[in-house]
Every structure is written in structure tokens, then in C-alpha cells.
Coordinates of C-alpha atoms in Angstrom, one line a residue:
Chain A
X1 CA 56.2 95.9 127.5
X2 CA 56.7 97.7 123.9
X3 CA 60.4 97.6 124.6
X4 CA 60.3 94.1 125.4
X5 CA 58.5 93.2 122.4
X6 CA 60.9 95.3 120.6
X7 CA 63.9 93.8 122.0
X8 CA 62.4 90.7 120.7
X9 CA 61.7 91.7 117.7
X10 CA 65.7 93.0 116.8
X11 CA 66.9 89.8 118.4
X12 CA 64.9 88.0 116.0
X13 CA 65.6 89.8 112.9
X14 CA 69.6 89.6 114.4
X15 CA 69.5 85.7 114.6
X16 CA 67.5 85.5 111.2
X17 CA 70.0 87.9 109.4
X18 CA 72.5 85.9 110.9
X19 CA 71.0 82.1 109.9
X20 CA 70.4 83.6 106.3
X21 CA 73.9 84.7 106.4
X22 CA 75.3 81.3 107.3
X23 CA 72.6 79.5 105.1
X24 CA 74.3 81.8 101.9
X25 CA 78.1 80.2 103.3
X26 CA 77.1 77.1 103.2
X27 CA 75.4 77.0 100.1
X28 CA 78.5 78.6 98.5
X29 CA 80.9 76.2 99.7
X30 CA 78.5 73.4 99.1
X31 CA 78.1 74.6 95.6
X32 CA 82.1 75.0 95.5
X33 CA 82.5 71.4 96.5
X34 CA 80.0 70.4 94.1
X35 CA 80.9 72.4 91.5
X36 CA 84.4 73.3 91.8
X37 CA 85.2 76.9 91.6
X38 CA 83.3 79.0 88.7
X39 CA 86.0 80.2 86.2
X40 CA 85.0 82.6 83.3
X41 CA 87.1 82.9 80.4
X42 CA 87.7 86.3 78.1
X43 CA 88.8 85.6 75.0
X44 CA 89.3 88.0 71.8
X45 CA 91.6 89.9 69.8
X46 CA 93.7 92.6 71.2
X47 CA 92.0 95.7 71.3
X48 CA 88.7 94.9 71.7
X49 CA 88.1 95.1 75.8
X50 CA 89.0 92.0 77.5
X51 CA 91.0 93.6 80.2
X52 CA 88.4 95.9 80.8
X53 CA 85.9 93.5 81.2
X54 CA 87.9 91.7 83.3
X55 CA 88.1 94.9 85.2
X56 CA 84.9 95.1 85.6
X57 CA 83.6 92.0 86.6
X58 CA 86.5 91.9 89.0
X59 CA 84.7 95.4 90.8
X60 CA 88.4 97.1 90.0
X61 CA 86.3 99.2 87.0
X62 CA 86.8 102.9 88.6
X63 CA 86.5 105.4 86.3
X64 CA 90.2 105.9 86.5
X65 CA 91.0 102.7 85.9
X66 CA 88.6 102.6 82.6
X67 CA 90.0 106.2 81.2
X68 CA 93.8 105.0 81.3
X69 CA 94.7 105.3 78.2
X70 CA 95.0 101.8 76.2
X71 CA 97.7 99.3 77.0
X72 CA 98.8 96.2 75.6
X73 CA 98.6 93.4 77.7
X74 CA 101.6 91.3 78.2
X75 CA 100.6 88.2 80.1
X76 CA 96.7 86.4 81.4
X77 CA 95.3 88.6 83.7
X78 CA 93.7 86.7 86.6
X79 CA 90.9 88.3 89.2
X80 CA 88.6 86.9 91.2
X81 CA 84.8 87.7 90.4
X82 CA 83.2 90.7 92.8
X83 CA 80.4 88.1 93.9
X84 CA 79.3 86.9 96.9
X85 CA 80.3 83.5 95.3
X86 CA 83.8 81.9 94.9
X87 CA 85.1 82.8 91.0
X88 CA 87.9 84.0 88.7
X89 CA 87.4 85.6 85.8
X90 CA 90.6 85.1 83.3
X91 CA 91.9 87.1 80.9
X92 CA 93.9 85.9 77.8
X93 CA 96.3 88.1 75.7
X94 CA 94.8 89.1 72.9
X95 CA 97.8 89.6 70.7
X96 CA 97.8 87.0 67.5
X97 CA 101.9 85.8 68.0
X98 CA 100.6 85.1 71.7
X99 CA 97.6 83.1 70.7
X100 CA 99.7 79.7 71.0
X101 CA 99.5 80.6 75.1
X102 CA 95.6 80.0 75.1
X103 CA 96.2 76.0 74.9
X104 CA 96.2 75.0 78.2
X105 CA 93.1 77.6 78.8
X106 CA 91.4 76.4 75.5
X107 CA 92.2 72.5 77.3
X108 CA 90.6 73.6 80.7
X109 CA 87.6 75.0 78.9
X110 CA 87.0 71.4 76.9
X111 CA 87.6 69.3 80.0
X112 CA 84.7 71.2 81.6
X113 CA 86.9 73.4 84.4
X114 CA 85.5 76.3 82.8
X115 CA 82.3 77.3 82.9
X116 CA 81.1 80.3 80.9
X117 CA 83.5 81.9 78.0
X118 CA 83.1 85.0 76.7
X119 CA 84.7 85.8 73.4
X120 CA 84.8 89.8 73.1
X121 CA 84.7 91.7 69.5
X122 CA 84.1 95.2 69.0
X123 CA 83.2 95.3 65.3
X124 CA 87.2 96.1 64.5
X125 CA 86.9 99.2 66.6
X126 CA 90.6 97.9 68.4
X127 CA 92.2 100.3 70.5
X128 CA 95.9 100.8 69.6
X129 CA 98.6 102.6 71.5
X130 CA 101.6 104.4 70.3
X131 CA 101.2 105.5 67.2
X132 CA 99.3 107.6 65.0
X133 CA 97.0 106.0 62.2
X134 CA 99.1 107.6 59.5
X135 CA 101.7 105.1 60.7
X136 CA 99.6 102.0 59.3
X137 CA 100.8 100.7 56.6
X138 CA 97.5 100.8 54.8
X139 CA 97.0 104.5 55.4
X140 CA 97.3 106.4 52.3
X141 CA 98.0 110.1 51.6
X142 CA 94.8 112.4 52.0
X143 CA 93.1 109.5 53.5
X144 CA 90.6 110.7 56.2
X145 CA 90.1 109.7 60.1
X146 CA 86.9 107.9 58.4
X147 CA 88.8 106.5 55.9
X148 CA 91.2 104.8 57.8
X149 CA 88.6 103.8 60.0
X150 CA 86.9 102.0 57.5
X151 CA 89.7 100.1 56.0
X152 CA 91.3 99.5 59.7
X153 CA 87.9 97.9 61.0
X154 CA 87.7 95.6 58.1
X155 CA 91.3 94.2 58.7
X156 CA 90.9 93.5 62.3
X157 CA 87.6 92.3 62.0
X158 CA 89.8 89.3 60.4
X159 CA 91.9 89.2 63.8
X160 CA 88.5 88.4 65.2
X161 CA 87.7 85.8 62.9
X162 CA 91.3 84.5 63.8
X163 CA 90.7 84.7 67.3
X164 CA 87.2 83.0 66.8
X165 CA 89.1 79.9 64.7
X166 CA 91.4 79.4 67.2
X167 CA 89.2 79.2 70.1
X168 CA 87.0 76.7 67.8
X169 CA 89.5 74.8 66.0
X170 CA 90.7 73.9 69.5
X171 CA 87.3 73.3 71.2
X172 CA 86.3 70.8 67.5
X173 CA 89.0 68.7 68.4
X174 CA 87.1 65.4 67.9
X175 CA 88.2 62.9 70.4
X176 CA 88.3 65.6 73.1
X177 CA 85.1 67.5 72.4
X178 CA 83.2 64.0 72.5
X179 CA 84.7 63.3 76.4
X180 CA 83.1 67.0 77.0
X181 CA 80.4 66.5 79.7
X182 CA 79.8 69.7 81.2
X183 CA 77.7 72.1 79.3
X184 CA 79.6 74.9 77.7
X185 CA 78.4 78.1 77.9
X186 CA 79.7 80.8 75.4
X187 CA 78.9 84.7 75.2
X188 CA 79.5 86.6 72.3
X189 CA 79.9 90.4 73.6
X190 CA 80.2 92.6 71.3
X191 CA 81.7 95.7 73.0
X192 CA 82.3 99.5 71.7
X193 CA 78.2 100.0 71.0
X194 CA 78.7 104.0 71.8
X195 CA 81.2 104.0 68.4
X196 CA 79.1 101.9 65.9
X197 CA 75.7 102.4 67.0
X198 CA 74.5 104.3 64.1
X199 CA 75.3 101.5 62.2
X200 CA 73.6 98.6 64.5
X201 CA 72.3 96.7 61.7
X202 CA 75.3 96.5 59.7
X203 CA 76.7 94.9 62.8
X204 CA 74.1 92.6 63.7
X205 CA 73.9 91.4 60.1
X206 CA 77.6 90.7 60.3
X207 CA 77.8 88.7 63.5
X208 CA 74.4 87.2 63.5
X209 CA 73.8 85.9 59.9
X210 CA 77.7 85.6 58.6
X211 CA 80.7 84.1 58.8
X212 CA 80.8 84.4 62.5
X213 CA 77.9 82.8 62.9
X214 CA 78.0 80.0 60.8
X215 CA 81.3 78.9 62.9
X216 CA 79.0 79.3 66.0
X217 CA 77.0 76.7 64.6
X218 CA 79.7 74.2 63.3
X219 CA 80.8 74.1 67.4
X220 CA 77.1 73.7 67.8
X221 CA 76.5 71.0 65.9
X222 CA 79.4 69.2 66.8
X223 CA 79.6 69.7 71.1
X224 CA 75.1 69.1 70.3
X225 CA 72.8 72.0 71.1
X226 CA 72.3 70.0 74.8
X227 CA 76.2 70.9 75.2
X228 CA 76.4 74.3 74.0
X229 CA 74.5 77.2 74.4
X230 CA 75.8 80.6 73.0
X231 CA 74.3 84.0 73.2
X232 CA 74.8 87.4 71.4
X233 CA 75.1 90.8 73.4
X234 CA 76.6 94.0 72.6
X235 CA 77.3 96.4 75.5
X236 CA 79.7 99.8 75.5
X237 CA 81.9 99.2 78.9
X238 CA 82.8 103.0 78.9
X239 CA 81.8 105.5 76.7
X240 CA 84.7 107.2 74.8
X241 CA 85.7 108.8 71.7
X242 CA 87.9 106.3 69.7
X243 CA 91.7 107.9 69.7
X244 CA 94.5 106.8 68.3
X245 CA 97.9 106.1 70.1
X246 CA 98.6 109.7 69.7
X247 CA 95.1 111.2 70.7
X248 CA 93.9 111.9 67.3
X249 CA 90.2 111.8 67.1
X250 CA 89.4 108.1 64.8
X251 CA 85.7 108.1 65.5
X252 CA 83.5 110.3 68.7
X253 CA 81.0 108.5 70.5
X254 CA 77.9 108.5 68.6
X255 CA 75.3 111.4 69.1
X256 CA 72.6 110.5 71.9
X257 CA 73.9 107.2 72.7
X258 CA 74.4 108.2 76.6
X259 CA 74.3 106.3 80.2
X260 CA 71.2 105.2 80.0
X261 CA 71.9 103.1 77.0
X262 CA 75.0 101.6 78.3
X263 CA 74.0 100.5 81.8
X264 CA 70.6 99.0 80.1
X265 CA 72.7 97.1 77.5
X266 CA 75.3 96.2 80.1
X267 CA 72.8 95.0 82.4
X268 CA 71.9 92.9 79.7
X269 CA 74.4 91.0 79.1
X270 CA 75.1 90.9 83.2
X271 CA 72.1 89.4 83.9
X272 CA 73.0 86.6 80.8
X273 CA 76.4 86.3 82.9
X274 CA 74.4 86.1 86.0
X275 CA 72.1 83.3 84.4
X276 CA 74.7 81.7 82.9
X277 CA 77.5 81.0 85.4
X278 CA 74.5 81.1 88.3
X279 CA 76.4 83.9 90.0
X280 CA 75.0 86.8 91.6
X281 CA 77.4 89.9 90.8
X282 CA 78.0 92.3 93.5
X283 CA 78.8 95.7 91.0
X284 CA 77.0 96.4 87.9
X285 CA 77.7 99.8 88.0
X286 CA 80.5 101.8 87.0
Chain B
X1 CA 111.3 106.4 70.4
X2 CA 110.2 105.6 67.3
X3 CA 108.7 108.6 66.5
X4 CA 110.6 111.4 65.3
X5 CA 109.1 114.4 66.9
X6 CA 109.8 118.3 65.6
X7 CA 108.1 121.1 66.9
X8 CA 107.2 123.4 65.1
X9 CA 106.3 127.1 66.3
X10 CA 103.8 129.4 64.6
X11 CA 104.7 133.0 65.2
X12 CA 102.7 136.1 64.0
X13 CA 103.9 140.4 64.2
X14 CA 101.2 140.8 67.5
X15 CA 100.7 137.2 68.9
X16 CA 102.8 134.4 70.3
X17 CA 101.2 131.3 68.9
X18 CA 100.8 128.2 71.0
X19 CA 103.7 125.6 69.8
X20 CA 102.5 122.5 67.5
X21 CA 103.7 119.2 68.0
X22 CA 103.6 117.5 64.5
X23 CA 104.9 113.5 64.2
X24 CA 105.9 112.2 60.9
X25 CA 105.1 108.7 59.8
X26 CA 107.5 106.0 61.2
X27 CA 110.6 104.7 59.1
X28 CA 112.3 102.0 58.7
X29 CA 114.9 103.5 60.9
X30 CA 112.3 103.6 63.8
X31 CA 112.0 99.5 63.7
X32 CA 115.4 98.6 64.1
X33 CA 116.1 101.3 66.9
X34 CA 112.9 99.0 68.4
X35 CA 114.9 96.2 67.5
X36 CA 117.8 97.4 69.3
X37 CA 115.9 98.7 72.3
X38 CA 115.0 95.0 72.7
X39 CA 117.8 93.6 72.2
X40 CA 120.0 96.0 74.3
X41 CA 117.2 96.0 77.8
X42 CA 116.7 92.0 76.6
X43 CA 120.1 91.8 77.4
X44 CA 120.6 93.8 80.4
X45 CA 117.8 91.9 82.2
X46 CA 119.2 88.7 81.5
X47 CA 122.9 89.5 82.5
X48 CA 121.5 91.3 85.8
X49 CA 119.0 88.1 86.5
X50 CA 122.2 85.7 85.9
X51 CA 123.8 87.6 88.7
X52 CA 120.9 87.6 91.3
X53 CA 120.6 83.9 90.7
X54 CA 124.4 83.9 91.3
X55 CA 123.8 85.7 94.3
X56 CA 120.8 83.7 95.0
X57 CA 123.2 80.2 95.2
X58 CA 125.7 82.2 97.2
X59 CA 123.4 83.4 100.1
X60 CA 121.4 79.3 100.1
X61 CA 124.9 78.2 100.5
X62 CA 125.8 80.7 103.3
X63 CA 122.5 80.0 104.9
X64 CA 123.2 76.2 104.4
X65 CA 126.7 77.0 107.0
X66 CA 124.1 79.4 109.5
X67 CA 121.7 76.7 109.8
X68 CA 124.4 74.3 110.3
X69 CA 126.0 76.0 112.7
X70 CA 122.9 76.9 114.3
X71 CA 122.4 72.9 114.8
X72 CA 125.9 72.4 115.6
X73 CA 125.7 74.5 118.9
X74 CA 122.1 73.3 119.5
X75 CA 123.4 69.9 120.1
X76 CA 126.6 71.2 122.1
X77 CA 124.1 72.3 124.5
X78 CA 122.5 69.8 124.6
X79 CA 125.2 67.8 125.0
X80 CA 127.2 69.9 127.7
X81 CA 124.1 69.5 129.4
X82 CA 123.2 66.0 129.0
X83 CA 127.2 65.2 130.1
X84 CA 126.9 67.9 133.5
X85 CA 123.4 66.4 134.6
X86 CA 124.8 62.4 134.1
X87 CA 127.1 63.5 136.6
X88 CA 124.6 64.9 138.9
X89 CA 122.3 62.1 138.0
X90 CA 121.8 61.0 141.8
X91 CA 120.1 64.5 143.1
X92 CA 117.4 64.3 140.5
X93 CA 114.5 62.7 141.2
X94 CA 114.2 58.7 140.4
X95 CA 111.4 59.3 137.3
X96 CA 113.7 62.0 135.9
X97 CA 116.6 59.9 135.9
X98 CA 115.1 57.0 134.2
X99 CA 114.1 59.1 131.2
X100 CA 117.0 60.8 130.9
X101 CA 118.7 57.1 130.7
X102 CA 116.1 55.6 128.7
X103 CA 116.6 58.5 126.2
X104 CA 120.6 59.2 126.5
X105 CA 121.5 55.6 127.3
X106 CA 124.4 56.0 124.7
X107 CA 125.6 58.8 126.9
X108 CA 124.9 58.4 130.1
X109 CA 128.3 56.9 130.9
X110 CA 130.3 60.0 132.3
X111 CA 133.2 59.9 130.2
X112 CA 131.6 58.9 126.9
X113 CA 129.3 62.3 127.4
X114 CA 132.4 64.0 128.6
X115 CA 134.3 63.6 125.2
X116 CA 131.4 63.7 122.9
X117 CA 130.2 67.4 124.7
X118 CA 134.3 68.7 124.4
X119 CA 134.6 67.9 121.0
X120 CA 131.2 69.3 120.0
X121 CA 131.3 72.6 122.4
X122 CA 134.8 73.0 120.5
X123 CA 133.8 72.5 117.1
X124 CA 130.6 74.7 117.8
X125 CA 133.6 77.4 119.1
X126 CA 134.7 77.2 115.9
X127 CA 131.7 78.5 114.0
X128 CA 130.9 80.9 117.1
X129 CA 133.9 82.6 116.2
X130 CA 133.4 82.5 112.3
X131 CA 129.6 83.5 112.9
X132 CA 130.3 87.3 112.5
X133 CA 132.5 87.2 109.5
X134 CA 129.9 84.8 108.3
X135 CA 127.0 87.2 108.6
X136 CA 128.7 90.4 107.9
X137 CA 129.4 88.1 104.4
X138 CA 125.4 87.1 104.4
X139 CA 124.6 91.2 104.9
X140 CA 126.6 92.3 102.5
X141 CA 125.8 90.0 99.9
X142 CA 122.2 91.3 100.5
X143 CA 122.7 94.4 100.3
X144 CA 124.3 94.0 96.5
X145 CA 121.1 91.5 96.1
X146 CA 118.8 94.3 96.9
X147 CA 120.3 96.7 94.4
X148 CA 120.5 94.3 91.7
X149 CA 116.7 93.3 92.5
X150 CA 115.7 97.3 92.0
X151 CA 118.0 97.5 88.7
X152 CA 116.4 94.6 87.3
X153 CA 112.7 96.2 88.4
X154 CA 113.7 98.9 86.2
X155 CA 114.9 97.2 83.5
X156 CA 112.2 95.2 83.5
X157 CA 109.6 97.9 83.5
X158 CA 111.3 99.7 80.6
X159 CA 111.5 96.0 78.5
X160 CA 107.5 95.7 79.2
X161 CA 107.1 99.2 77.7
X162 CA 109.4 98.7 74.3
X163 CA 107.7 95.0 74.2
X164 CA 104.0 96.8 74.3
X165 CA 105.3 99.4 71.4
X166 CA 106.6 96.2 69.9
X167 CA 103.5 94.1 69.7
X168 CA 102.3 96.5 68.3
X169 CA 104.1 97.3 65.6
X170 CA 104.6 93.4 64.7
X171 CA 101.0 93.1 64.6
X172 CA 99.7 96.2 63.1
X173 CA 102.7 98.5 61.7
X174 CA 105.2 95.9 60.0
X175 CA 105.5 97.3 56.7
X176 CA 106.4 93.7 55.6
X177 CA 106.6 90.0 56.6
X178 CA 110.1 89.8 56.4
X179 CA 110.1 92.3 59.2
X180 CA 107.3 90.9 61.3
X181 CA 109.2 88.0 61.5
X182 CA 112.4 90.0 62.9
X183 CA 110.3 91.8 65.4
X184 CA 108.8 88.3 66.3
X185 CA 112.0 87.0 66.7
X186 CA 113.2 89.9 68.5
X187 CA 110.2 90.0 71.1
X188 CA 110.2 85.9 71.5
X189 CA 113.8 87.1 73.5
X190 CA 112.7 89.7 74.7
X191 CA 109.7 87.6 76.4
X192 CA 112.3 85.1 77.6
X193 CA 113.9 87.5 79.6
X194 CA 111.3 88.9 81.2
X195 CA 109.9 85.6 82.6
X196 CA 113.4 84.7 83.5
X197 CA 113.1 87.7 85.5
X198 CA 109.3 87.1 86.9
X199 CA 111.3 83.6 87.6
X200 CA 113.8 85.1 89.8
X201 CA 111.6 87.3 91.1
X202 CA 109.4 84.9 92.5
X203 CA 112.1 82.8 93.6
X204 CA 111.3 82.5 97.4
X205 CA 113.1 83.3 100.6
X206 CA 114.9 80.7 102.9
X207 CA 112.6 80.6 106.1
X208 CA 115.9 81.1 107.9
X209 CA 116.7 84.5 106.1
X210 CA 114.3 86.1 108.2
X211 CA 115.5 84.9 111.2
X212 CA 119.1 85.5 110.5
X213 CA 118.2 89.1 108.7
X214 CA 119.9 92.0 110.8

């Protein structure tokens, strides 16, 4: 009688696993045919962690895979989300001569086929390969790692400020922007946390009240707040000493900024992905 | 490549000192080696993926003349066999007969399907005969495909490496607009070749290559 009732019992559980299991396709492809298929779009400068964001929201983030040294990317890297639900996630190259090839992704993003974007800055911490930062052409005799630091952050800090033009000169195009239906949602992660977390404020400051943000709200006021929603979120996607092309030591990871830290920021700004795009990631680990 | 590397070796009386690798700055003379490096693997790449799109028209034209004879001895068959069963059209079954003449009616007279079946089963001798010379041509020609396919993989790998160093050098390391612009110039080519070669990469079989593939 108590295996009976036990039998019962699994066969139930079986058939209601296997309803809520058909229940979740359905909705998904529902939601697919509603919705279309969820596209997220990583925009940035080169340098900043795009690809490996793309990584990881793609589940491809293995620690070997995050530890390669840096690499230029040459072409839009394409990978579907690691979700139960259909997506892509999209990478752009971040290189400035190659910005002209964000167009038709810029174009997808203002007719709506695009559904979260998430432009990625790193407070001018870019990575570089190749060369050593003696080879810059700002670098000056007796100049320190700190030094060059300094004066290196501040000039790619304008690539981000170019980056962040071109992805808003294009979405301010007036005719288009007013056909824009679907609201836009727009991340602003700022990545590399474990290298400028001693100076959180200063970074804060700049994005939040500056230049940076008054273009956030010049797309704001012209897509309307109903259209547009953007959020802030800094995250470190791996924990690393900053190196130049030629492993000299730029800047180490800051002192006591550890796991903990990242997965809690990362989290962070999963969960904001998560509300966002209405996805429910597989990974947040790496 | 662009970095001229000396080593220099630290020796003391009682101890052999690990070697140091020291790098000096890069020099004018490291950009236009970059600038050849592109150029010269630019070039390559395109001259190799003009030949495999050579190669490429060769092998759709030879698989044009398998298919065709392919079809050719399909309806020889079909023919010879349509002309022998007209003949023997009384010891088949009525139903059989009728749609065999509602279908071949052009045919069904004996000496029209006689003539038409000759001259096809002849001309289909013809390519019978040709068939090996024409696929010893086909494998051949693959053979020198597949080569010039793993060249251009190479190439194409060691482009994608001197167009990385080249990014970033015209974005970060030009000492100057003037040479920006070259390396600009240099890697817009560069780029061009490499998606002639993604292109050609890409470009996809004939169905009937893997049928025909020995």
C-alpha cells in the first residue's frame, strides 16, 4: 500500500515536472512569436570588455577563456544567450576606424529589433596588446607605470565619449527616433571595478554627474523617459592585474577588492539584465 | 616584429645570471615593416583567393558536364527501356499498358522509340567513356583546391595577427596623423582581403560534389 502510494506519488511529480516543462516551451516560443527573438547589444570602445562580456553571458566564460591574454577583435562577435530563452547577445568591434560598421546595428536598435544595449566603459582602463607603454606616443622619459596610467586613462576616456556620440548621434536621428515604438533599454556597465576601486567616487562623479551623463539625458529627453530607460552598474568580469602588451605591471588589482565583491556587483547588474530583457540567465558564475 | 628585441646577459665571477629580455621603444622603421607585412600577406591572400575562385568556376563547370551526363544516361535508360517494353507491350497487363501509353504516347510507336533510345544510349556512350578522364580531372583539381584552401588558412591567420598589431598601432601608437592615415589605408586592404577570403571560404559546395567525391 506504501509503495503504491509511492508509485503514485513519483508518477505525479514525473507528469507535473513534465507539464511545467512543456508549459516553460510554450511560453518561450509564445513569447518568441510575440516578441521576436531577444537581441542584446555590447557596445564600447576597444579595450574595455565587450568580448568578454559577451563571453560571459554566452556561458563560454571559463576561466581560460577570461585569462587569454587580450586580443583585438576583428569582426561582430555573435552568441546566443546561455538562457533557457531564445537570444543573441552581439558584440560590436570596438576599434574607432571600425565604428562606421555599427550602422546597420545602431538601425536595428532604433527600429526596435533590439531590445536591451549595453554600452561598456572601464574608466580608460583599455586593455592593449602588443606593445609596451613606453611605445605610446605620449609616454615620456622617467615617466612611471602610474604616470602613464594616468595620462593613458584620460585619453581613452575620450574613445568612450566617442563611442558614446556615435551610438547617440545615431539613435537622435529625428525622423527615425520619432517612429521608435518599442521601449529602449540601455545599460551603462562600467567594467574593471578591481583596478579603480580605490577611487570609486572619482568614477561615479565622472559618469553620473558629467559629460556622460548629460548625453544620457539629451537621448532621454528626446526618445521621452516612457521610451528610454537607462541604468548605471559597474562590475569587474575577472579580477586581474592591468598589464600591458608586454606583461609589464600598469596597475594590480586593488588591495581587498576580492570574489565576494565581484560576484555581488556582477550579480547586480545580472539581475538588471535579467529585469530588463525579462530573461532568466542560466550562468552567473564564473 | 615590430619590436626590436636584444638580450642582454648579466654575468657575475660565482653566478650565472638569468638572461633579460629588454625591448626598446618602437621606430619609425617598425611601422613601415607593419606596412609591408600587410601589404605583402594582403597580397598573397588575394592572389591565392583569385585562384580558388578560379578553381571554384572550373570544378561548377566540370560538375555542370557530371550532372549532365548523369541525366543523359538517366534518360537512355529510360528510354532503352521504354523502346524494349513497347515491343513487349502485349504480355503486360492491360492497366500497365495503358499508362505506359497514356505517358509515352510520343514513343510508343516501335521505331520512333527504337531511334530516339540508339541515338541517346550512343551519345550517353560517349560521356560513359569520357566519365573517367572527367573525374580523374574533377579529383585532381580538388586536390590542388584543398591545398590552396589550407595556404590561404594560413595566410589568413597570419593577416588577422599583423591586422590586430595594426589596429593597434593606428589607434593608439601612430606617432602622427599623416601615418594613421597610411596604416588606415593600409589595413582598409588588408580587411578587403580577408573578407574576400571569409567570401570564398564560405562559398558552398555543389550538392553533387558529395556524391561525385571519390
Amino acid at each position: 500500500m506504501f509503495v503504491e502510494t509511492l508509485n503514485a506519488a513519483s508518477t505525479a511529480i514525473t507528469a507535473i515536472d513534465l507539464a511545467d516543462k512543456f508549459l516553460h516551451t510554450f511560453k518561450r516560443t509564445f513569447k518568441r512569436l510575440k516578441d521576436g527573438e531577444l537581441q542584446i547589444a555590447i557596445l564600447g570602445a576597444n579595450g574595455t570588455g565587450k568580448s568578454t562580456l559577451g563571453q560571459l553571458l554566452a556561458g563560454k566564460s571559463t576561466i581560460f577563456n577570461l585569462l587569454q591574454s587580450y586580443q583585438e577583435s576583428l569582426n561582430f562577435e555573435e552568441n546566443l544567450i546561455d538562457s533557457k530563452d531564445f537570444g543573441k547577445v552581439i558584440v560590436v568591434p570596438g576599434q574607432e576606424r571600425l565604428h562606421d560598421s555599427w550602422d546597420n546595428l545602431l538601425r536595428n536598435i532604433i527600429q526596435g529589433k533590439i531590445n536591451v544595449v549595453i554600452n561598456v566603459v572601464s574608466w580608460g582602463y583599455h586593455s592593449f596588446s602588443f606593445s609596451s607603454y613606453q611605445d605610446f606616443p605620449f609616454y615620456q622619459s622617467g615617466m612611471t607605470a602610474k604616470d602613464f596610467l594616468d595620462a593613458y586613462a584620460q585619453v581613452r576616456r575620450q574613445k568612450e565619449q566617442e563611442a558614446l556620440k556615435k551610438i547617440i548621434n545615431s539613435l537622435l536621428l529625428t525622423e527615425v527616433a520619432k517612429q521608435k515604438k518599442k521601449k529602449l533599454f540601455f545599460i551603462t556597465l562600467v567594467t574593471k571595478q578591481d583596478l579603480w576601486w580605490n577611487d570609486r567616487l572619482l568614477v561615479k562623479e565622472y559618469y553620473q554627474n558629467g559629460w556622460y551623463e548629460n548625453q544620457i539625458q539629451i537621448l532621454r529627453n528626446k526618445l521621452g523617459s516612457a521610451n528610454f530607460v537607462h541604468e548605471y552598474c559597474s562590475a569587474s568580469l575577472i579580477i586581474q592585474n592591468f598589464m600591458s602588451g608586454i606583461r609589464e605591471m600598469i596597475a594590480p588589482t586593488t588591495e581587498g577588492y576580492d570574489e565576494q565583491y565581484k560576484e555581488a556587483n556582477l550579480n547586480l547588474f545580472f539581475t538588471l539584465l535579467e529585469a530588463f530583457s525579462d530573461i532568466s540567465l542560466n550562468k552567473k558564475e564564473v | 616584429m615590430t619590436i626590436n628585441k636584444e638580450k642582454v646577459t648579466i654575468s657575475d665571477e660565482n653566478e650565472d645570471f638569468s638572461s633579460v629580455e629588454v625591448f626598446s621603444k618602437i621606430g619609425v622603421g617598425d611601422l613601415e615593416l607593419l606596412v609591408s607585412l600587410l601589404n605583402e600577406y594582403g597580397n598573397k591572400l588575394l592572389n591565392i583567393c583569385e585562384k580558388i575562385d578560379g578553381y571554384h568556376r572550373k570544378n561548377d563547370l566540370q560538375d555542370s558536364v557530371v550532372i549532365f551526363s548523369g541525366i543523359v544516361g538517366f534518360i537512355s535508360i529510360f528510354f532503352f527501356l521504354t523502346s524494349y517494353l513497347s515491343v513487349s507491350l502485349k504480355s503486360l497487363p492491360s492497366w500497365f499498358s495503358l499508362v505506359l501509353f497514356a505517358i509515352f504516347s510520343l514513343f510508343v510507336s516501335f521505331p520512333v522509340s527504337l531511334f530516339v533510345g540508339l541515338v541517346v544510349v550512343l551519345f550517353f556512350s560517349s560521356f560513359f567513356l569520357l566519365s573517367s578522364d572527367i573525374i580523374n580531372i574533377v579529383n585532381r583539381n580538388k586536390k590542388d583546391l584543398k591545398l590552396l584552401l589550407t595556404e590561404a588558412k594560413m595566410i589568413a591567420l597570419r593577416l588577422e595577427k599583423i591586422v590586430r598589431i595594426g589596429y593597434q598601432f593606428q589607434e593608439q601608437l601612430a606617432p602622427n596623423r599623416m601615418r594613421k592615415i597610411e596604416i588606415d589605408l593600409r589595413l582598409a586592404d588588408a580587411e578587403s582581403a580577408l573578407n574576400r577570403y571569409s567570401t570564398i571560404q564560405q562559398e558552398r559546395k555543389p550538392f553533387v560534389k558529395y556524391f561525385f567525391s571519390l
